[in-house]
Short mmCIF file of C-alpha atoms in Angstrom, two decimals:
data_model
loop_
_atom_site.label_atom_id
_atom_site.label_comp_id
_atom_site.label_asym_id
_atom_site.label_seq_id
_atom_site.Cartn_x
_atom_site.Cartn_y
_atom_site.Cartn_z
CA UNK A 1 -0.09 0.11 0.04
CA UNK A 2 3.14 2.41 0.71
CA UNK A 3 3.69 2.23 -2.76
CA UNK A 4 0.26 3.27 -3.69
CA UNK A 5 0.00 6.52 -1.48
CA UNK A 6 -0.69 10.10 -3.05
CA UNK A 7 -1.02 8.21 -6.49
CA UNK A 8 -4.69 7.17 -8.57
CA UNK A 9 -5.26 3.92 -7.44
CA UNK A 10 -8.91 3.51 -8.58
CA UNK A 11 -11.26 4.49 -11.09
CA UNK A 12 -14.82 4.77 -11.70
CA UNK A 13 -17.16 5.75 -14.24
CA UNK A 14 -20.47 7.30 -12.29
CA UNK A 15 -22.99 6.56 -15.47
CA UNK A 16 -26.59 6.42 -17.02
CA UNK A 17 -26.47 3.26 -18.35
CA UNK A 18 -23.70 0.86 -16.66
CA UNK A 19 -24.64 -2.24 -19.52
CA UNK A 20 -23.79 -0.30 -22.07
CA UNK A 21 -21.06 1.41 -21.04
CA UNK A 22 -19.28 -1.29 -19.63
CA UNK A 23 -19.75 -2.89 -23.53
CA UNK A 24 -18.30 0.33 -25.27
CA UNK A 25 -15.30 0.53 -23.13
CA UNK A 26 -14.51 -3.48 -23.01
CA UNK A 27 -14.71 -3.24 -27.15
CA UNK A 28 -12.44 0.37 -26.99
CA UNK A 29 -9.74 -0.28 -24.36
CA UNK A 30 -10.25 -3.97 -23.90
CA UNK A 31 -11.55 -3.90 -20.41
CA UNK A 32 -12.88 -7.23 -18.78
CA UNK A 33 -16.52 -6.35 -16.83
CA UNK A 34 -18.08 -8.51 -14.51
CA UNK A 35 -21.28 -7.66 -12.20
CA UNK A 36 -20.08 -7.50 -8.93
CA UNK A 37 -23.21 -5.86 -7.65
CA UNK A 38 -24.89 -6.92 -4.04
CA UNK A 39 -28.10 -6.25 -2.51
CA UNK A 40 -26.94 -3.01 -1.09
CA UNK A 41 -24.84 -2.12 -4.53
CA UNK A 42 -24.88 -2.62 -8.19
CA UNK A 43 -21.41 -2.49 -8.96
CA UNK A 44 -19.89 -3.73 -11.98
CA UNK A 45 -16.07 -4.48 -12.11
CA UNK A 46 -13.25 -3.39 -14.75
CA UNK A 47 -10.13 -5.79 -15.41
CA UNK A 48 -7.43 -5.23 -16.93
CA UNK A 49 -5.13 -8.67 -17.75
CA UNK A 50 -7.51 -10.10 -14.83
CA UNK A 51 -5.91 -6.93 -12.27
CA UNK A 52 -9.04 -4.76 -11.13
CA UNK A 53 -8.38 -1.31 -11.44
CA UNK A 54 -11.77 0.39 -11.46
CA UNK A 55 -15.42 0.18 -11.28
CA UNK A 56 -18.95 1.23 -12.45
CA UNK A 57 -21.89 2.14 -11.04
CA UNK A 58 -25.22 4.15 -11.85
CA UNK A 59 -25.17 7.54 -10.91
CA UNK A 60 -27.21 7.68 -7.71
CA UNK A 61 -30.79 9.33 -6.96
CA UNK A 62 -29.52 12.08 -5.10
CA UNK A 63 -26.69 13.32 -7.50
CA UNK A 64 -29.23 12.27 -10.30
CA UNK A 65 -31.62 15.07 -8.56
CA UNK A 66 -28.83 17.83 -8.11
CA UNK A 67 -27.91 17.85 -11.79
CA UNK A 68 -24.78 15.62 -11.90
CA UNK A 69 -24.12 13.93 -15.21
CA UNK A 70 -21.70 10.86 -15.91
CA UNK A 71 -18.07 11.19 -15.51
CA UNK A 72 -15.49 9.57 -14.52
CA UNK A 73 -13.65 10.18 -11.23
CA UNK A 74 -9.90 9.25 -10.06
CA UNK A 75 -9.25 7.95 -6.42
CA UNK A 76 -5.80 9.38 -4.69
CA UNK A 77 -4.60 6.51 -2.60
CA UNK A 78 -4.44 8.02 0.75
CA UNK A 79 -3.45 6.35 4.67
CA UNK A 80 -5.68 8.64 6.92
CA UNK A 81 -8.64 9.45 5.80
CA UNK A 82 -9.69 11.68 8.20
CA UNK A 83 -6.70 13.83 8.36
CA UNK A 84 -6.64 14.15 4.60
CA UNK A 85 -9.79 15.04 4.80
CA UNK A 86 -9.88 17.62 7.54
CA UNK A 87 -6.88 19.16 5.05
CA UNK A 88 -9.05 19.44 2.48
CA UNK A 89 -11.17 22.18 4.38
CA UNK A 90 -8.25 23.66 5.78
CA UNK A 91 -6.99 24.39 2.05
CA UNK A 92 -10.66 25.53 0.71
CA UNK A 93 -11.51 22.33 -0.87
CA UNK A 94 -14.89 20.97 -0.58
CA UNK A 95 -16.29 17.50 0.49
CA UNK A 96 -18.99 16.30 -1.22
CA UNK A 97 -19.22 12.60 0.34
CA UNK A 98 -17.50 12.25 3.54
CA UNK A 99 -15.13 9.07 4.46
CA UNK A 100 -17.21 6.56 4.32
CA UNK A 101 -17.01 2.89 4.25
CA UNK A 102 -17.81 1.43 1.00
CA UNK A 103 -17.24 -1.50 -1.41
CA UNK A 104 -13.95 -0.76 -2.52
CA UNK A 105 -12.70 0.75 0.75
CA UNK A 106 -12.81 3.60 2.75
CA UNK A 107 -13.37 7.03 0.24
CA UNK A 108 -14.14 10.15 0.13
CA UNK A 109 -15.48 12.34 -2.65
CA UNK A 110 -13.58 15.95 -2.98
CA UNK A 111 -13.26 18.76 -4.84
CA UNK A 112 -9.89 21.54 -5.28
CA UNK A 113 -10.62 24.68 -4.14
CA UNK A 114 -11.55 25.35 -8.23
CA UNK A 115 -14.06 22.58 -7.58
CA UNK A 116 -12.60 19.94 -9.80
CA UNK A 117 -13.83 16.53 -8.50
CA UNK A 118 -12.17 13.39 -7.43
CA UNK A 119 -11.93 11.09 -4.91
CA UNK A 120 -9.76 9.95 -1.55
CA UNK A 121 -9.57 5.86 -0.47
CA UNK A 122 -7.73 4.32 1.91
CA UNK A 123 -7.31 0.69 2.35
CA UNK A 124 -8.35 -0.47 -0.64
CA UNK A 125 -9.57 -3.46 -1.54
CA UNK A 126 -9.07 -3.65 -5.24
CA UNK A 127 -5.87 -2.20 -7.48
CA UNK A 128 -2.72 -2.78 -7.58
CA UNK A 129 -0.04 -2.96 -4.77
CA UNK A 130 2.80 -1.70 -6.74
CA UNK A 131 2.82 0.76 -9.44
CA UNK A 132 3.14 -0.47 -13.14
CA UNK A 133 4.68 0.93 -15.97
CA UNK A 134 2.49 4.02 -17.45
CA UNK A 135 2.66 2.47 -21.17
CA UNK A 136 0.93 -0.85 -19.86
CA UNK A 137 -1.53 -1.53 -21.96
CA UNK A 138 -5.12 -1.08 -20.26
CA UNK A 139 -3.75 1.10 -17.57
CA UNK A 140 -4.68 4.97 -16.92
CA UNK A 141 -1.72 5.85 -18.21
CA UNK A 142 -1.43 9.83 -17.90
CA UNK A 143 -3.71 12.32 -15.59
CA UNK A 144 -4.70 15.83 -16.76
CA UNK A 145 -5.73 18.83 -15.05
CA UNK A 146 -8.17 21.63 -17.09
CA UNK A 147 -8.02 23.86 -14.41
CA UNK A 148 -9.26 27.48 -13.33
CA UNK A 149 -5.93 28.45 -12.94
CA UNK A 150 -2.98 25.47 -13.08
CA UNK A 151 -0.38 28.46 -11.90
CA UNK A 152 -1.98 28.63 -8.43
CA UNK A 153 -4.04 25.46 -7.59
CA UNK A 154 -0.30 22.82 -7.34
CA UNK A 155 0.06 24.37 -4.31
CA UNK A 156 -3.21 22.70 -3.45
CA UNK A 157 -1.83 19.59 -4.46
CA UNK A 158 1.39 19.79 -3.12
CA UNK A 159 0.93 20.26 0.73
CA UNK A 160 -2.24 17.43 0.08
CA UNK A 161 -0.22 14.52 -1.60
CA UNK A 162 3.15 15.70 -2.01
CA UNK A 163 3.22 16.03 -5.15
CA UNK A 164 6.10 17.72 -7.41
CA UNK A 165 6.37 19.47 -10.80
CA UNK A 166 8.31 17.13 -13.12
CA UNK A 167 9.87 19.88 -14.70
CA UNK A 168 12.42 22.54 -14.99
CA UNK A 169 10.00 25.05 -16.42
CA UNK A 170 8.57 27.38 -13.79
CA UNK A 171 7.54 29.95 -15.62
CA UNK A 172 4.06 31.09 -14.61
CA UNK A 173 3.54 31.85 -18.76
CA UNK A 174 4.29 28.23 -19.67
CA UNK A 175 1.15 27.11 -18.95
CA UNK A 176 1.40 23.06 -19.08
CA UNK A 177 2.85 21.82 -15.51
CA UNK A 178 4.01 17.98 -15.61
CA UNK A 179 3.99 16.45 -12.39
CA UNK A 180 5.26 13.76 -10.40
CA UNK A 181 4.09 11.35 -7.92
CA UNK A 182 6.08 9.12 -5.89
CA UNK A 183 8.95 10.35 -8.93
CA UNK A 184 7.08 8.96 -11.26
CA UNK A 185 5.81 11.95 -13.90
CA UNK A 186 2.00 10.60 -13.74
CA UNK A 187 0.54 13.63 -15.24
CA UNK A 188 0.14 17.54 -16.24
CA UNK A 189 -1.73 20.86 -15.28
CA UNK A 190 -3.15 23.38 -17.20
CA UNK A 191 -5.13 25.95 -17.47
CA UNK A 192 -8.69 25.15 -18.86
CA UNK A 193 -10.49 26.62 -22.06
CA UNK A 194 -13.43 28.52 -21.91
CA UNK A 195 -14.86 25.48 -24.43
CA UNK A 196 -14.30 23.63 -21.59
CA UNK A 197 -17.21 24.20 -18.57
CA UNK A 198 -15.80 23.41 -15.69
CA UNK A 199 -12.38 22.10 -13.70
CA UNK A 200 -12.19 18.14 -14.29
CA UNK A 201 -9.58 15.75 -14.42
CA UNK A 202 -8.97 14.10 -17.43
CA UNK A 203 -7.73 10.34 -17.40
CA UNK A 204 -6.14 8.94 -20.23
CA UNK A 205 -6.32 5.01 -21.40
CA UNK A 206 -3.77 3.21 -22.74
CA UNK A 207 -4.39 0.87 -26.17
CA UNK A 208 -2.38 -0.92 -28.89
CA UNK A 209 -3.49 0.76 -31.63
CA UNK A 210 -5.23 4.62 -31.71
CA UNK A 211 -6.07 4.30 -34.78
CA UNK A 212 -8.86 0.81 -33.86
CA UNK A 213 -9.65 2.08 -30.35
CA UNK A 214 -11.22 5.56 -31.99
CA UNK A 215 -12.75 3.70 -34.73
CA UNK A 216 -14.81 1.56 -32.05
CA UNK A 217 -15.07 4.67 -29.81
CA UNK A 218 -16.85 6.46 -33.15
CA UNK A 219 -19.03 2.85 -34.35
CA UNK A 220 -19.90 2.67 -30.20
CA UNK A 221 -21.91 5.82 -30.13
CA UNK A 222 -18.98 8.08 -28.86
CA UNK A 223 -17.65 10.92 -29.94
CA UNK A 224 -14.27 11.97 -30.91
CA UNK A 225 -13.79 15.53 -29.23
CA UNK A 226 -9.80 16.29 -30.65
CA UNK A 227 -7.34 14.65 -32.08
CA UNK A 228 -5.58 11.50 -32.81
CA UNK A 229 -2.69 14.09 -32.82
CA UNK A 230 0.87 12.86 -32.47
CA UNK A 231 2.97 13.89 -29.53
CA UNK A 232 6.40 14.46 -30.07
CA UNK A 233 7.56 11.11 -28.31
CA UNK A 234 5.83 9.15 -31.00
CA UNK A 235 2.48 8.49 -28.84
CA UNK A 236 -0.77 9.43 -30.10
CA UNK A 237 -3.77 10.88 -28.00
CA UNK A 238 -7.32 11.42 -28.33
CA UNK A 239 -9.65 13.28 -26.21
CA UNK A 240 -13.33 11.70 -26.15
CA UNK A 241 -16.61 11.21 -25.06
CA UNK A 242 -18.30 8.05 -24.38
CA UNK A 243 -21.91 7.34 -25.69
CA UNK A 244 -24.02 8.49 -21.56
CA UNK A 245 -21.48 11.84 -22.04
CA UNK A 246 -18.67 10.95 -19.32
CA UNK A 247 -15.44 13.05 -21.09
CA UNK A 248 -12.03 10.23 -21.30
CA UNK A 249 -9.25 10.41 -23.14
CA UNK A 250 -7.14 7.63 -25.13
CA UNK A 251 -2.91 7.01 -25.69
CA UNK A 252 -1.24 4.65 -27.37
CA UNK A 253 0.87 3.61 -30.88
CA UNK A 254 -0.70 4.85 -34.39
CA UNK A 255 -0.88 0.38 -35.36
CA UNK A 256 -2.46 -0.69 -38.85
CA UNK A 257 -5.97 0.47 -38.39
CA UNK A 258 -4.97 3.74 -39.98
CA UNK A 259 -6.23 7.21 -38.33
CA UNK A 260 -10.05 8.43 -39.34
CA UNK A 261 -10.16 12.61 -40.45
CA UNK A 262 -11.47 14.36 -37.85
CA UNK A 263 -15.13 15.99 -39.00
CA UNK A 264 -15.25 19.86 -39.41
CA UNK A 265 -16.95 20.31 -35.99
CA UNK A 266 -14.37 18.19 -34.39
CA UNK A 267 -11.52 20.23 -35.82
CA UNK A 268 -12.66 23.72 -34.77
CA UNK A 269 -12.86 22.75 -31.39
CA UNK A 270 -9.32 21.08 -31.66
CA UNK A 271 -8.06 24.42 -33.11
CA UNK A 272 -9.20 26.11 -29.64
CA UNK A 273 -7.94 23.33 -27.63
CA UNK A 274 -6.03 20.95 -29.25
CA UNK A 275 -3.51 23.25 -31.30
CA UNK A 276 -2.07 24.56 -28.24
CA UNK A 277 -2.13 21.62 -26.14
CA UNK A 278 -0.06 19.81 -28.72
CA UNK A 279 2.63 23.11 -28.77
CA UNK A 280 2.63 22.69 -24.86
CA UNK A 281 3.96 19.50 -24.99
CA UNK A 282 6.10 20.04 -27.56
CA UNK A 283 7.57 23.09 -25.73
CA UNK A 284 8.15 21.10 -22.34
CA UNK A 285 10.90 18.70 -21.75
CA UNK A 286 8.46 15.44 -21.16
CA UNK A 287 9.34 11.41 -20.84
CA UNK A 288 7.80 8.90 -22.49
CA UNK A 289 4.46 7.51 -20.96
#
């Protein structure tokens, strides 16, 4: 467990159609999906190569009534959930779900001071004991914070989890900030564009063939919002939305399936966000993922 502290250790999709979402991600990413519901909770487990990595569940009725929409949420492992929740309050974050015992471990659902939502988990019942490679197929290999202002939000996560800046760029004008957890570069932070409605975490799912995966996104009723775009290290990325409306991203090699061109509307969206994002990735030194 010590190797997971301060890292994203579990992922959960809250959705409006668990069966359809499970079939979609099984095809796009290759995850195994197994119903592990109990009399108290309807829950499906996601596995990569037999290893549990996340779950699928319906958005609670209370959440639907308050306007919650489908979304992915990453849980960061902590060793003192109550203490971390208290620290979030001191740092002017928000507690949506206080520390609670669940089927996946003791959890809390919180938000940073700019309202990007994430989870905390203590003693997870599933997941890896030791971090794997970031480029491992089927793994969630990158974590990107679309912040209201990335120049001020980093200190919140540094104080909370001990995250460190992972590159030499310290000028606030350099808008993409890499960060590391436990000595491993695991993601980046950028100030969101107006086309992104609210600050959020975007999680990247590793695939073997980005062309094949994006074709499955389109065929399965999802949409490609941006990409695929080639990064300087040869990796390709695409930002997407699933059929129920949850944002996610893909990353992987080009493969043999070919790259489908984006539609005119997708290109317009890409030009607003993707053009700058790609430039930022080129300017900043970035290890292979």
